Short mmCIF file of C-alpha atoms in Angstrom, two decimals:
data_model
loop_
_atom_site.label_atom_id
_atom_site.label_comp_id
_atom_site.label_asym_id
_atom_site.label_seq_id
_atom_site.Cartn_x
_atom_site.Cartn_y
_atom_site.Cartn_z
CA MET A 1 13.78 36.73 4.57
CA SER A 2 13.65 35.05 1.17
CA ASP A 3 16.37 32.53 0.35
CA LYS A 4 17.28 32.84 -3.32
CA LYS A 5 19.32 29.68 -3.62
CA THR A 6 18.06 27.14 -6.12
CA VAL A 7 15.37 25.03 -4.46
CA ILE A 8 14.79 21.41 -5.42
CA ALA A 9 11.74 19.79 -3.87
CA PHE A 10 11.73 16.03 -4.32
CA ASP A 11 8.56 14.02 -4.38
CA LEU A 12 9.03 11.04 -2.06
CA TYR A 13 6.88 8.09 -3.15
CA GLY A 14 7.75 7.00 -6.66
CA THR A 15 10.61 9.48 -7.02
CA LEU A 16 13.08 8.97 -4.18
CA LEU A 17 11.49 5.79 -2.85
CA SER A 18 10.21 2.82 -4.84
CA THR A 19 6.60 2.00 -3.97
CA GLU A 20 7.11 -1.29 -5.83
CA SER A 21 9.63 -2.37 -3.21
CA ILE A 22 6.75 -3.05 -0.81
CA ALA A 23 6.17 -6.22 -2.84
CA LYS A 24 8.95 -7.87 -0.83
CA GLU A 25 6.80 -7.59 2.31
CA LEU A 26 3.67 -8.77 0.49
CA ALA A 27 5.53 -11.74 -1.01
CA ARG A 28 5.79 -13.26 2.47
CA HIS A 29 2.04 -13.82 2.27
CA PHE A 30 1.16 -14.12 -1.42
CA GLY A 31 4.28 -15.20 -3.31
CA ASN A 32 6.24 -12.99 -5.69
CA GLU A 33 3.87 -12.82 -8.65
CA LYS A 34 0.73 -11.96 -6.70
CA ALA A 35 2.69 -9.64 -4.45
CA GLN A 36 3.80 -7.57 -7.44
CA SER A 37 0.24 -7.38 -8.69
CA VAL A 38 -1.13 -6.36 -5.28
CA ALA A 39 1.60 -3.72 -4.86
CA THR A 40 0.78 -2.20 -8.26
CA LEU A 41 -2.95 -2.07 -7.52
CA TRP A 42 -2.30 -0.74 -4.02
CA ARG A 43 -0.41 2.22 -5.47
CA ARG A 44 -3.07 2.79 -8.12
CA TYR A 45 -5.87 2.99 -5.57
CA GLN A 46 -3.76 5.02 -3.16
CA LEU A 47 -3.44 7.75 -5.80
CA GLU A 48 -6.98 7.35 -7.08
CA TYR A 49 -8.34 7.88 -3.58
CA THR A 50 -6.42 11.15 -3.23
CA PHE A 51 -7.77 12.43 -6.55
CA ARG A 52 -11.33 11.52 -5.59
CA MET A 53 -11.01 13.11 -2.18
CA ASN A 54 -9.71 16.34 -3.71
CA SER A 55 -12.80 16.45 -5.91
CA MET A 56 -15.05 15.69 -2.93
CA LEU A 57 -13.38 18.42 -0.82
CA LEU A 58 -12.65 15.71 1.72
CA TYR A 59 -9.36 15.15 3.50
CA LYS A 60 -8.17 12.14 5.46
CA PRO A 61 -4.52 11.51 6.38
CA PHE A 62 -2.42 9.67 3.83
CA SER A 63 -1.81 6.90 6.34
CA GLN A 64 -5.53 6.14 6.35
CA ILE A 65 -5.69 6.27 2.57
CA THR A 66 -2.70 3.93 2.31
CA ASN A 67 -4.31 1.47 4.71
CA THR A 68 -7.69 1.57 2.97
CA SER A 69 -6.24 1.27 -0.52
CA LEU A 70 -4.24 -1.78 0.59
CA ARG A 71 -7.47 -3.42 1.75
CA HIS A 72 -9.07 -2.56 -1.60
CA ALA A 73 -6.21 -4.14 -3.55
CA ILE A 74 -6.26 -7.29 -1.42
CA SER A 75 -10.03 -7.63 -1.74
CA GLU A 76 -9.93 -7.20 -5.51
CA HIS A 77 -7.40 -10.04 -5.70
CA LYS A 78 -9.69 -12.25 -3.57
CA LEU A 79 -6.95 -12.52 -0.97
CA ALA A 80 -6.86 -11.84 2.75
CA LEU A 81 -4.50 -10.54 5.43
CA SER A 82 -4.93 -10.49 9.17
CA GLU A 83 -5.06 -7.16 10.95
CA ALA A 84 -1.59 -7.86 12.33
CA ASP A 85 -0.25 -8.51 8.82
CA ILE A 86 -1.85 -5.33 7.50
CA GLU A 87 -0.17 -3.44 10.32
CA SER A 88 3.15 -5.05 9.38
CA ALA A 89 2.66 -4.00 5.75
CA MET A 90 1.95 -0.45 6.85
CA GLU A 91 5.13 -0.41 8.93
CA ALA A 92 7.08 -1.76 5.96
CA TYR A 93 5.70 1.10 3.85
CA ASN A 94 7.70 3.43 6.06
CA SER A 95 10.95 1.74 5.09
CA LEU A 96 10.70 1.51 1.30
CA SER A 97 13.85 1.08 -0.75
CA ALA A 98 15.38 4.12 -2.43
CA PHE A 99 16.07 4.20 -6.15
CA PRO A 100 19.85 3.92 -6.82
CA ASP A 101 19.80 7.00 -9.07
CA ALA A 102 18.17 8.97 -6.25
CA LEU A 103 21.05 8.18 -3.93
CA ILE A 104 23.56 9.33 -6.55
CA GLY A 105 21.65 12.57 -7.08
CA LEU A 106 21.40 13.29 -3.37
CA GLY A 107 25.11 12.59 -3.13
CA TYR A 108 25.71 15.39 -5.66
CA LEU A 109 23.65 17.78 -3.53
CA ALA A 110 25.54 16.87 -0.38
CA LYS A 111 28.54 18.65 -1.96
CA ASP A 112 26.54 21.61 -3.26
CA SER A 113 26.15 24.72 -1.11
CA GLU A 114 24.14 26.59 -3.77
CA THR A 115 21.04 24.39 -3.63
CA ASN A 116 18.51 23.76 -0.90
CA ALA A 117 16.90 20.31 -0.98
CA TYR A 118 13.46 19.50 0.40
CA VAL A 119 11.13 16.53 0.47
CA PHE A 120 7.60 17.42 -0.68
CA SER A 121 5.03 14.69 -0.20
CA ASN A 122 1.40 13.64 0.09
CA GLY A 123 2.43 11.61 3.12
CA THR A 124 1.66 12.62 6.68
CA ASN A 125 4.38 14.30 8.70
CA GLU A 126 4.84 11.06 10.62
CA MET A 127 4.99 8.88 7.50
CA VAL A 128 7.48 11.10 5.72
CA SER A 129 9.70 11.49 8.75
CA SER A 130 9.62 7.74 9.38
CA SER A 131 10.36 7.00 5.72
CA VAL A 132 13.38 9.30 5.60
CA GLN A 133 14.63 7.98 8.93
CA SER A 134 13.90 4.29 8.28
CA SER A 135 14.66 3.77 4.60
CA PRO A 136 17.79 1.60 4.58
CA GLU A 137 19.47 3.84 2.01
CA LEU A 138 17.76 7.22 2.27
CA SER A 139 18.39 7.59 6.00
CA SER A 140 22.04 8.45 5.34
CA PHE A 141 20.84 11.66 3.63
CA LYS A 142 18.35 12.75 6.31
CA GLY A 143 20.56 15.70 7.25
CA LEU A 144 20.61 16.95 3.66
CA PHE A 145 16.98 18.04 3.54
CA LYS A 146 16.32 21.55 4.78
CA GLU A 147 12.74 20.55 5.60
CA LEU A 148 10.23 17.74 5.07
CA ILE A 149 7.16 19.46 3.63
CA THR A 150 3.83 17.63 3.52
CA VAL A 151 0.26 18.38 2.52
CA ASP A 152 -0.97 17.78 6.08
CA ASP A 153 -1.01 21.49 6.86
CA VAL A 154 -3.26 22.43 3.93
CA LYS A 155 -5.56 19.37 3.96
CA HIS A 156 -5.46 18.85 0.20
CA TYR A 157 -3.56 16.42 -1.99
CA LYS A 158 -1.46 16.88 -5.08
CA PRO A 159 -2.22 18.24 -7.65
CA HIS A 160 -4.44 20.77 -5.83
CA PRO A 161 -3.00 24.29 -6.31
CA LYS A 162 -2.97 24.94 -2.56
CA VAL A 163 -0.32 22.27 -1.95
CA TYR A 164 2.11 23.93 -4.36
CA GLU A 165 1.35 27.34 -2.85
CA HIS A 166 2.18 25.78 0.51
CA LEU A 167 5.50 24.50 -0.85
CA VAL A 168 6.50 27.90 -2.24
CA ARG A 169 5.46 29.67 0.94
CA GLU A 170 7.57 27.29 3.02
CA VAL A 171 10.70 27.64 0.89
CA ARG A 172 10.43 31.32 -0.13
CA GLY A 173 8.14 32.98 2.38
CA GLY A 174 5.54 34.11 -0.19
CA VAL A 175 3.42 32.90 -3.09
CA GLU A 176 3.93 35.62 -5.69
CA LYS A 177 5.26 34.81 -9.15
CA LYS A 178 8.71 36.05 -8.16
CA ASP A 179 8.73 33.58 -5.25
CA CYS A 180 8.43 30.65 -7.68
CA GLU A 181 11.61 31.59 -9.52
CA ASN A 182 14.14 28.78 -9.47
CA VAL A 183 11.90 26.58 -7.33
CA TRP A 184 11.97 23.12 -8.89
CA LEU A 185 9.79 20.09 -8.35
CA VAL A 186 11.41 16.76 -9.21
CA SER A 187 8.85 13.98 -9.53
CA GLY A 188 8.29 10.67 -11.23
CA ASN A 189 4.54 11.27 -11.22
CA PRO A 190 3.07 13.07 -14.27
CA PHE A 191 0.05 14.37 -12.34
CA ASP A 192 2.44 16.04 -9.88
CA VAL A 193 4.48 17.61 -12.67
CA VAL A 194 1.43 19.02 -14.47
CA GLY A 195 0.01 20.34 -11.20
CA ALA A 196 3.26 22.03 -10.21
CA ARG A 197 3.77 23.54 -13.67
CA HIS A 198 0.23 24.93 -13.60
CA ALA A 199 0.98 26.48 -10.20
CA GLY A 200 4.00 28.30 -11.63
CA LEU A 201 6.88 26.08 -10.51
CA MET A 202 9.76 24.76 -12.57
CA THR A 203 9.35 21.04 -13.15
CA CYS A 204 11.51 18.03 -13.89
CA TRP A 205 9.96 14.66 -14.66
CA VAL A 206 11.87 11.48 -13.90
CA ASP A 207 11.17 9.04 -16.75
CA ARG A 208 12.75 5.83 -15.49
CA SER A 209 10.80 3.70 -17.96
CA LYS A 210 12.21 5.78 -20.84
CA GLY A 211 8.77 5.89 -22.44
CA GLY A 212 8.76 9.62 -23.04
CA TRP A 213 6.23 12.21 -21.93
CA ASN A 214 2.75 11.14 -23.03
CA ASP A 215 0.51 13.00 -20.58
CA THR A 216 -1.36 15.49 -22.77
CA LEU A 217 -3.39 16.99 -19.92
CA GLY A 218 -0.63 19.55 -19.77
CA ASP A 219 -1.84 20.81 -23.16
CA LEU A 220 -5.07 21.86 -21.45
CA ALA A 221 -3.29 23.38 -18.47
CA SER A 222 0.09 25.13 -18.46
CA GLY A 223 2.24 22.56 -20.19
CA GLY A 224 4.35 19.55 -19.36
CA PRO A 225 7.75 19.33 -17.67
CA HIS A 226 10.52 21.82 -18.30
CA LEU A 227 13.00 18.94 -18.13
CA VAL A 228 12.70 15.19 -18.77
CA VAL A 229 15.41 12.94 -17.35
CA GLU A 230 15.88 9.24 -16.67
CA GLY A 231 16.91 9.48 -13.01
CA VAL A 232 17.21 11.79 -10.03
CA ASP A 233 20.96 12.01 -10.60
CA ALA A 234 20.35 13.46 -14.05
CA ALA A 235 17.67 15.76 -12.63
CA VAL A 236 20.14 17.31 -10.22
CA ARG A 237 22.78 17.74 -12.93
CA GLU A 238 20.35 19.33 -15.39
CA ILE A 239 18.74 21.65 -12.86
CA LYS A 240 22.15 22.88 -11.75
CA ARG A 241 23.10 23.44 -15.40
CA VAL A 242 20.01 25.45 -16.37
CA SER A 243 20.02 27.38 -13.09
CA LYS A 244 23.42 28.78 -14.01
CA ASP A 245 22.30 29.97 -17.45
#
């Protein structure tokens, strides 16, 4: 039976959790400056690999992609880590720090019986579950999420249309246009927002850098975000406001 409450599906990496916070683990080996640079490149290749694999019709678990992209970033910096240290970095990736605004926003939802919250991620089921359970701050909200939805079941990565169909099917029980009504994606990743909008979802982009929406690929697809905010807290407030209109 379809649940017609407002649905908010939160992207995990880069929206609720800061991928840059992994630099603290890397700094133990490389120092702060190089650690920041490696962390940035790690994230860049992590995403790039998923895009390339979508185009190649190839799927490997996100844990493998995260491991391989770390090795790529380290190699490009002419640095090295032992296998044990790589394993430690991978474990640390499952306990990333949450953004403060995300915690405030989730706090709003904890008092809201009219909205169902989900996590929707490229991560494997194990990675996402571990991240929600192990994040020092996010773990206190683990009971808030109705479900942790990942791309593992469809073997594609965002922004492939099948992953958004999977999301809607999980939260509404179908994939018709009516099933997408009042289903929101909240993400800090423009590629995710454009993909979700093209698939028929409502979208809210978290612009923490306050640089404004500059991704014009939406002009060639179905448009950019319905809402632009500066934090997850504002996303929750705005979605609740427009959902009542």
